């Protein structure tokens, strides 16, 4: 159904991404505008896979003939994400939404105000570095969606995605002068015990993390990218290289070994990163549900007393207990006795059943 429209949305998205790269130096304004257009098109393509009317701003007034002619107002980012989450069951993570919203705001600023990225001055250089960093991060999130959680809808486009990845990496090399200025800072920090690995977004060796095995939020000094990660030595016996994962379903960048939440869990367990519990301890639970990704018992309590989801990598300080079904979870909502949690419908749901 609508394979032709799906295909043209994706071709257009890649066309805009290509234009964004071509225009960066001479027309940064169009680079920013085109990049965000690509983001929206790819989200719409995912909605289209569910139902064509989800792309239309008001689905209850959707008119198929008008849709096929392209005569409709399309859904905006926040609403698109709500539909992805609630209707399709395949929504964006908080980090993805935040990143795409940032690109949207930047696009709007470019449309309405003059920009500072043109010229030779210091301000122009900083602005250009910011745009390159933002596009690297935006592409990281897009690529992870298209080749990860949404792969079954986009696998036909693996070739185009690979080509675009190469071009984006080439573009990100523009940050090298900034990275080189940081080499002394990084060397000093290393002498003081800090540890740096390759940044998942800009690829420079300036992503501050803990030595493997470590769970926490890494931050890049070059491009500003930050993300919860696990650092580990690859479990593949022939590889064993120090790597980092920003998602549980990523593959090793060296040997392509595919990871999953169970494997992340067992790496943490093996390296004694999970809090020891005792059967007489009233809080004797070491696996609880994740309120962020809805994972069942995917959250472990780390030796640092933080709660870490081995599926979506959400890190939380607290877990809550449902007052109706007694289930434990991160992000427990309010008024669980009445309205329930992710696993139950609370007293109101119970009464409805009677
Ligand atoms: Zn970086
Ligand atoms: Zn490996
Ligand atoms: Zn999760
Ligand atoms: Zn409950």
Coordinates of C-alpha atoms and ligand atoms in Angstrom, one line a residue:
X1 CA 0.0 0.0 0.0
X2 CA 1.3 3.4 -1.0
X3 CA 4.7 2.0 -1.8
X4 CA 5.1 4.7 -4.4
X5 CA 4.5 7.5 -1.9
X6 CA 6.7 5.9 0.7
X7 CA 9.5 5.6 -1.8
X8 CA 9.2 9.2 -2.9
X9 CA 9.2 10.5 0.7
X10 CA 12.4 8.6 1.3
X11 CA 14.0 9.7 -2.0
X12 CA 13.1 13.3 -1.2
X13 CA 14.5 12.9 2.3
X14 CA 17.9 11.7 1.0
X15 CA 17.8 14.4 -1.7
X16 CA 17.4 17.1 1.1
X17 CA 20.2 15.5 3.2
X18 CA 22.5 15.6 0.1
X19 CA 21.6 19.2 -0.5
X20 CA 22.2 20.0 3.1
X21 CA 25.8 18.7 2.8
X22 CA 26.4 20.4 -0.6
X23 CA 25.1 23.8 0.7
X24 CA 26.9 23.8 4.0
X25 CA 29.8 26.1 3.2
X26 CA 28.2 28.5 0.7
X27 CA 24.6 28.6 1.9
X28 CA 24.5 27.4 5.5
X29 CA 20.9 28.7 5.8
X30 CA 19.7 26.2 3.2
X31 CA 21.8 23.5 4.7
X32 CA 19.9 23.9 8.0
X33 CA 16.5 24.2 6.3
X34 CA 17.1 21.1 4.1
X35 CA 18.4 19.0 6.9
X36 CA 15.3 19.5 9.0
X37 CA 13.0 18.8 6.0
X38 CA 14.7 15.4 5.7
X39 CA 14.0 14.7 9.4
X40 CA 10.3 15.4 9.0
X41 CA 10.0 13.4 5.8
X42 CA 11.6 10.3 7.4
X43 CA 9.2 10.5 10.4
X44 CA 6.3 10.9 8.0
X45 CA 7.5 7.9 6.0
X46 CA 7.4 5.8 9.3
X47 CA 3.8 7.1 10.0
X48 CA 2.8 6.3 6.4
X49 CA 3.8 2.6 7.0
X50 CA 1.1 2.5 9.6
X51 CA -1.6 4.5 7.8
X52 CA -1.7 7.3 5.3
X53 CA -4.1 9.5 7.3
X54 CA -1.5 9.8 10.2
X55 CA 0.5 12.1 8.0
X56 CA -2.4 14.6 7.7
X57 CA -2.6 17.3 10.5
X58 CA -6.2 16.4 11.2
X59 CA -6.8 12.7 10.5
X60 CA -10.5 13.0 11.2
X61 CA -10.8 15.4 8.2
X62 CA -8.4 13.4 6.0
X63 CA -9.4 13.1 2.4
X64 CA -7.8 10.4 0.4
X65 CA -8.1 12.0 -3.0
X66 CA -6.6 15.3 -1.6
X67 CA -3.9 13.2 0.1
X68 CA -2.9 11.5 -3.2
X69 CA -2.7 15.0 -4.8
X70 CA -0.4 16.2 -2.0
X71 CA -3.1 18.8 -1.1
X72 CA -3.1 18.7 2.7
X73 CA -1.5 20.3 5.8
X74 CA 0.9 17.7 7.3
X75 CA 1.5 16.8 10.9
X76 CA 4.1 18.7 12.9
X77 CA 6.9 17.1 14.8
X78 CA 5.5 16.9 18.4
X79 CA 2.2 15.6 17.1
X80 CA 3.9 13.2 14.7
X81 CA 5.8 11.8 17.7
X82 CA 2.6 11.4 19.8
X83 CA 1.1 9.4 17.0
X84 CA 4.3 7.3 16.6
X85 CA 4.2 6.6 20.4
X86 CA 0.5 6.1 20.9
X87 CA -0.9 4.7 17.7
X88 CA 2.1 3.1 16.1
X89 CA 3.8 2.0 19.3
X90 CA 7.2 3.0 17.9
X91 CA 7.8 6.5 19.3
X92 CA 11.0 8.6 19.6
X93 CA 13.1 8.5 22.7
X94 CA 13.4 11.7 24.8
X95 CA 16.9 12.3 23.4
X96 CA 15.8 11.9 19.8
X97 CA 12.8 14.2 20.2
X98 CA 14.9 16.8 21.9
X99 CA 17.5 16.6 19.1
X100 CA 14.9 16.9 16.3
X101 CA 13.1 19.7 18.1
X102 CA 16.4 21.6 18.3
X103 CA 16.9 21.2 14.6
X104 CA 13.3 22.4 14.0
X105 CA 13.9 25.6 16.1
X106 CA 17.2 26.2 14.3
X107 CA 15.4 25.9 11.0
X108 CA 12.8 28.4 12.1
X109 CA 15.5 30.9 13.2
X110 CA 17.2 30.5 9.9
X111 CA 13.9 31.2 8.0
X112 CA 13.1 34.3 10.1
X113 CA 16.4 35.9 11.0
X114 CA 19.8 36.5 9.4
X115 CA 22.4 34.0 10.4
X116 CA 26.0 34.3 11.6
X117 CA 27.6 31.4 9.9
X118 CA 28.8 33.3 6.8
X119 CA 32.2 35.0 6.6
X120 CA 35.7 34.5 8.1
X121 CA 35.3 35.8 11.6
X122 CA 35.3 33.9 14.9
X123 CA 31.6 34.1 15.3
X124 CA 31.1 32.6 11.8
X125 CA 33.5 29.8 12.6
X126 CA 31.7 29.0 15.9
X127 CA 28.3 29.0 14.2
X128 CA 29.6 26.7 11.5
X129 CA 31.0 24.3 14.1
X130 CA 27.6 24.3 15.8
X131 CA 25.8 23.5 12.6
X132 CA 28.2 20.7 11.8
X133 CA 27.9 19.3 15.3
X134 CA 24.1 19.5 15.3
X135 CA 23.9 17.8 11.9
X136 CA 26.2 15.0 13.0
X137 CA 24.0 14.4 16.1
X138 CA 20.8 14.6 14.0
X139 CA 22.2 12.1 11.5
X140 CA 23.3 9.8 14.3
X141 CA 19.8 9.6 15.6
X142 CA 18.3 9.2 12.2
X143 CA 20.7 6.5 11.2
X144 CA 20.1 4.6 14.4
X145 CA 16.3 4.7 13.8
X146 CA 16.6 3.6 10.2
X147 CA 19.1 0.8 10.8
X148 CA 17.9 -0.1 14.3
X149 CA 14.4 0.1 15.7
X150 CA 12.8 0.9 12.3
X151 CA 15.0 -1.3 10.2
X152 CA 12.3 -3.6 8.9
X153 CA 10.6 -0.7 7.1
X154 CA 13.8 0.9 5.7
X155 CA 16.1 -2.1 5.0
X156 CA 15.6 -1.7 1.2
X157 CA 17.4 1.6 1.6
X158 CA 20.5 0.3 3.3
X159 CA 22.6 1.3 0.3
X160 CA 21.5 5.0 0.4
X161 CA 21.8 5.1 4.2
X162 CA 25.4 3.8 4.0
X163 CA 26.3 6.3 1.3
X164 CA 24.8 9.1 3.3
X165 CA 26.7 7.9 6.4
X166 CA 29.9 8.2 4.5
X167 CA 29.1 11.7 3.3
X168 CA 28.0 12.9 6.8
X169 CA 31.3 11.6 8.3
X170 CA 33.3 13.5 5.7
X171 CA 31.3 16.6 6.6
X172 CA 32.0 16.1 10.3
X173 CA 35.7 16.2 9.7
X174 CA 35.3 20.0 9.5
X175 CA 35.4 19.8 13.3
X176 CA 39.0 18.7 13.3
X177 CA 40.5 22.2 14.0
X178 CA 38.3 22.4 17.1
X179 CA 39.4 18.9 18.2
X180 CA 43.1 19.7 17.7
X181 CA 42.8 22.8 19.9
X182 CA 41.5 20.4 22.6
X183 CA 44.4 18.0 22.5
X184 CA 46.3 19.6 25.5
X185 CA 43.1 19.8 27.5
X186 CA 42.4 16.1 26.8
X187 CA 46.0 15.1 27.6
X188 CA 45.9 17.0 31.0
X189 CA 42.5 15.4 31.8
X190 CA 43.9 11.9 31.0
X191 CA 46.8 12.5 33.3
X192 CA 44.3 13.4 36.0
X193 CA 42.6 10.1 35.5
X194 CA 39.9 10.9 32.9
X195 CA 39.2 8.6 30.1
X196 CA 38.2 9.4 26.5
X197 CA 36.9 7.2 23.7
X198 CA 35.7 7.9 20.1
X199 CA 32.6 10.1 20.0
X200 CA 29.6 8.2 18.5
X201 CA 28.5 11.5 16.8
X202 CA 31.7 13.4 15.6
X203 CA 34.1 10.4 15.8
X204 CA 36.9 12.3 17.4
X205 CA 38.6 10.9 20.5
X206 CA 37.1 13.4 22.9
X207 CA 34.1 11.6 24.3
X208 CA 34.6 11.5 28.1
X209 CA 33.5 8.2 29.7
X210 CA 34.6 5.7 32.4
X211 CA 37.0 2.9 31.6
X212 CA 35.2 -0.3 30.6
X213 CA 33.0 -1.7 32.1
X214 CA 31.2 1.6 32.9
X215 CA 27.7 2.9 32.7
X216 CA 27.0 6.6 32.7
X217 CA 26.5 9.7 30.6
X218 CA 29.4 10.4 28.3
X219 CA 30.1 13.9 26.9
X220 CA 32.1 15.0 23.9
X221 CA 34.4 18.0 24.3
X222 CA 34.5 18.6 20.5
X223 CA 30.9 18.4 19.4
X224 CA 29.0 18.6 22.7
X225 CA 27.2 15.3 22.1
X226 CA 26.1 13.6 25.4
X227 CA 24.4 10.3 25.9
X228 CA 24.0 7.5 28.4
X229 CA 26.4 4.7 27.3
X230 CA 28.0 1.5 28.5
X231 CA 31.7 1.0 27.8
X232 CA 32.9 -2.5 27.6
X233 CA 35.3 -4.9 26.0
X234 CA 33.6 -6.5 23.0
X235 CA 32.2 -9.9 24.1
X236 CA 33.3 -11.5 20.8
X237 CA 36.3 -13.6 21.6
X238 CA 38.2 -12.7 18.5
X239 CA 37.5 -9.0 19.0
X240 CA 37.7 -8.0 22.6
X241 CA 38.3 -4.3 21.7
X242 CA 37.2 -1.5 24.1
X243 CA 34.0 -0.1 22.6
X244 CA 31.0 1.8 23.7
X245 CA 27.3 1.3 23.0
X246 CA 24.7 4.1 23.1
X247 CA 21.8 1.6 22.6
X248 CA 21.3 -2.0 23.5
X249 CA 20.7 -3.2 19.9
X250 CA 23.9 -1.7 18.4
X251 CA 26.6 -3.7 16.8
X252 CA 30.3 -3.6 17.6
X253 CA 31.9 -0.9 15.3
X254 CA 35.0 -3.2 15.0
X255 CA 33.7 -6.7 14.4
X256 CA 29.9 -6.1 13.9
X257 CA 28.9 -8.4 16.7
X258 CA 25.2 -7.7 17.4
X259 CA 24.3 -6.8 21.0
X260 CA 20.9 -7.0 22.7
X261 CA 19.5 -6.1 26.2
X262 CA 20.2 -9.6 27.6
X263 CA 23.8 -9.4 26.6
X264 CA 24.2 -5.9 28.1
X265 CA 22.7 -7.3 31.3
X266 CA 25.1 -10.3 31.4
X267 CA 28.1 -8.0 30.8
X268 CA 27.1 -5.9 33.8
X269 CA 26.4 -9.0 35.8
X270 CA 29.7 -10.6 35.0
X271 CA 31.6 -7.5 35.9
X272 CA 29.7 -7.2 39.2
X273 CA 28.2 -3.9 38.2
X274 CA 24.8 -4.9 39.5
X275 CA 23.9 -4.3 43.2
X276 CA 24.0 -7.5 45.3
X277 CA 20.7 -8.2 46.9
X278 CA 19.8 -10.5 49.7
X279 CA 16.6 -12.5 50.0
X280 CA 15.9 -11.2 53.5
X281 CA 16.3 -7.6 52.3
X282 CA 12.8 -6.1 51.9
X283 CA 14.0 -4.3 48.8
X284 CA 15.2 -7.6 47.3
X285 CA 14.5 -6.9 43.7
X286 CA 17.2 -6.3 41.2
X287 CA 15.2 -6.3 38.0
X288 CA 12.2 -3.9 37.6
X289 CA 10.2 -2.6 34.6
X290 CA 11.1 0.4 32.5
X291 CA 8.6 3.2 32.4
X292 CA 10.5 4.8 29.5
X293 CA 10.5 2.0 26.9
X294 CA 8.0 -0.4 28.6
X295 CA 10.6 -3.1 28.9
X296 CA 9.7 -6.0 31.2
X297 CA 12.3 -6.3 34.0
X298 CA 14.9 -4.6 31.9
X299 CA 16.0 -2.2 34.6
X300 CA 18.9 -3.2 36.9
X301 CA 20.1 -1.5 40.0
X302 CA 23.8 -0.6 39.5
X303 CA 26.5 -0.7 42.2
X304 CA 26.2 3.1 42.2
X305 CA 22.5 2.7 43.3
X306 CA 21.3 4.2 40.0
X307 CA 18.7 2.3 38.0
X308 CA 19.7 1.5 34.4
X309 CA 17.5 0.1 31.6
X310 CA 19.5 -2.4 29.6
X311 CA 17.2 -1.9 26.7
X312 CA 16.8 1.9 26.2
X313 CA 19.7 2.9 28.4
X314 CA 17.6 5.3 30.5
X315 CA 19.3 6.1 33.8
X316 CA 17.2 7.0 36.8
X317 CA 17.7 7.7 40.5
X318 CA 14.5 6.2 41.7
X319 CA 11.9 3.5 41.1
X320 CA 8.3 3.7 42.2
X321 CA 5.8 1.0 43.2
X322 CA 2.2 0.9 41.9
X323 CA -0.3 1.3 44.7
X324 CA -2.7 -1.0 42.9
X325 CA -0.7 -4.0 41.5
X326 CA 2.5 -3.5 43.5
X327 CA 4.6 -3.6 40.4
X328 CA 8.0 -1.7 40.5
X329 CA 9.0 0.5 37.7
X330 CA 10.9 3.6 36.7
X331 CA 8.8 6.7 35.8
X332 CA 5.8 5.5 37.9
X333 CA 2.9 7.8 37.2
X334 CA 0.9 9.7 39.8
X335 CA -2.3 8.3 41.4
X336 CA -1.5 4.7 40.6
X337 CA -4.1 3.4 43.1
X338 CA -6.9 4.9 41.0
X339 CA -5.5 4.9 37.5
X340 CA -2.9 2.2 37.6
X341 CA 0.5 1.9 36.0
X342 CA 2.0 0.5 32.7
X343 CA 1.0 -3.0 33.8
X344 CA -2.5 -2.5 35.3
X345 CA -5.5 -0.1 35.1
X346 CA -5.8 0.5 38.8
X347 CA -9.1 0.6 40.8
X348 CA -11.0 2.4 38.1
X349 CA -10.1 -0.3 35.5
X350 CA -11.0 -3.0 38.1
X351 CA -14.4 -1.4 38.7
X352 CA -15.1 -1.2 35.0
X353 CA -14.5 -4.9 34.6
X354 CA -17.1 -5.8 37.4
Ligands
LIG1 ZN1 31.7 14.4 19.4
LIG2 ZN1 33.7 -6.5 18.5
LIG3 ZN1 13.9 1.2 29.0
LIG4 ZN1 0.0 -1.3 38.5

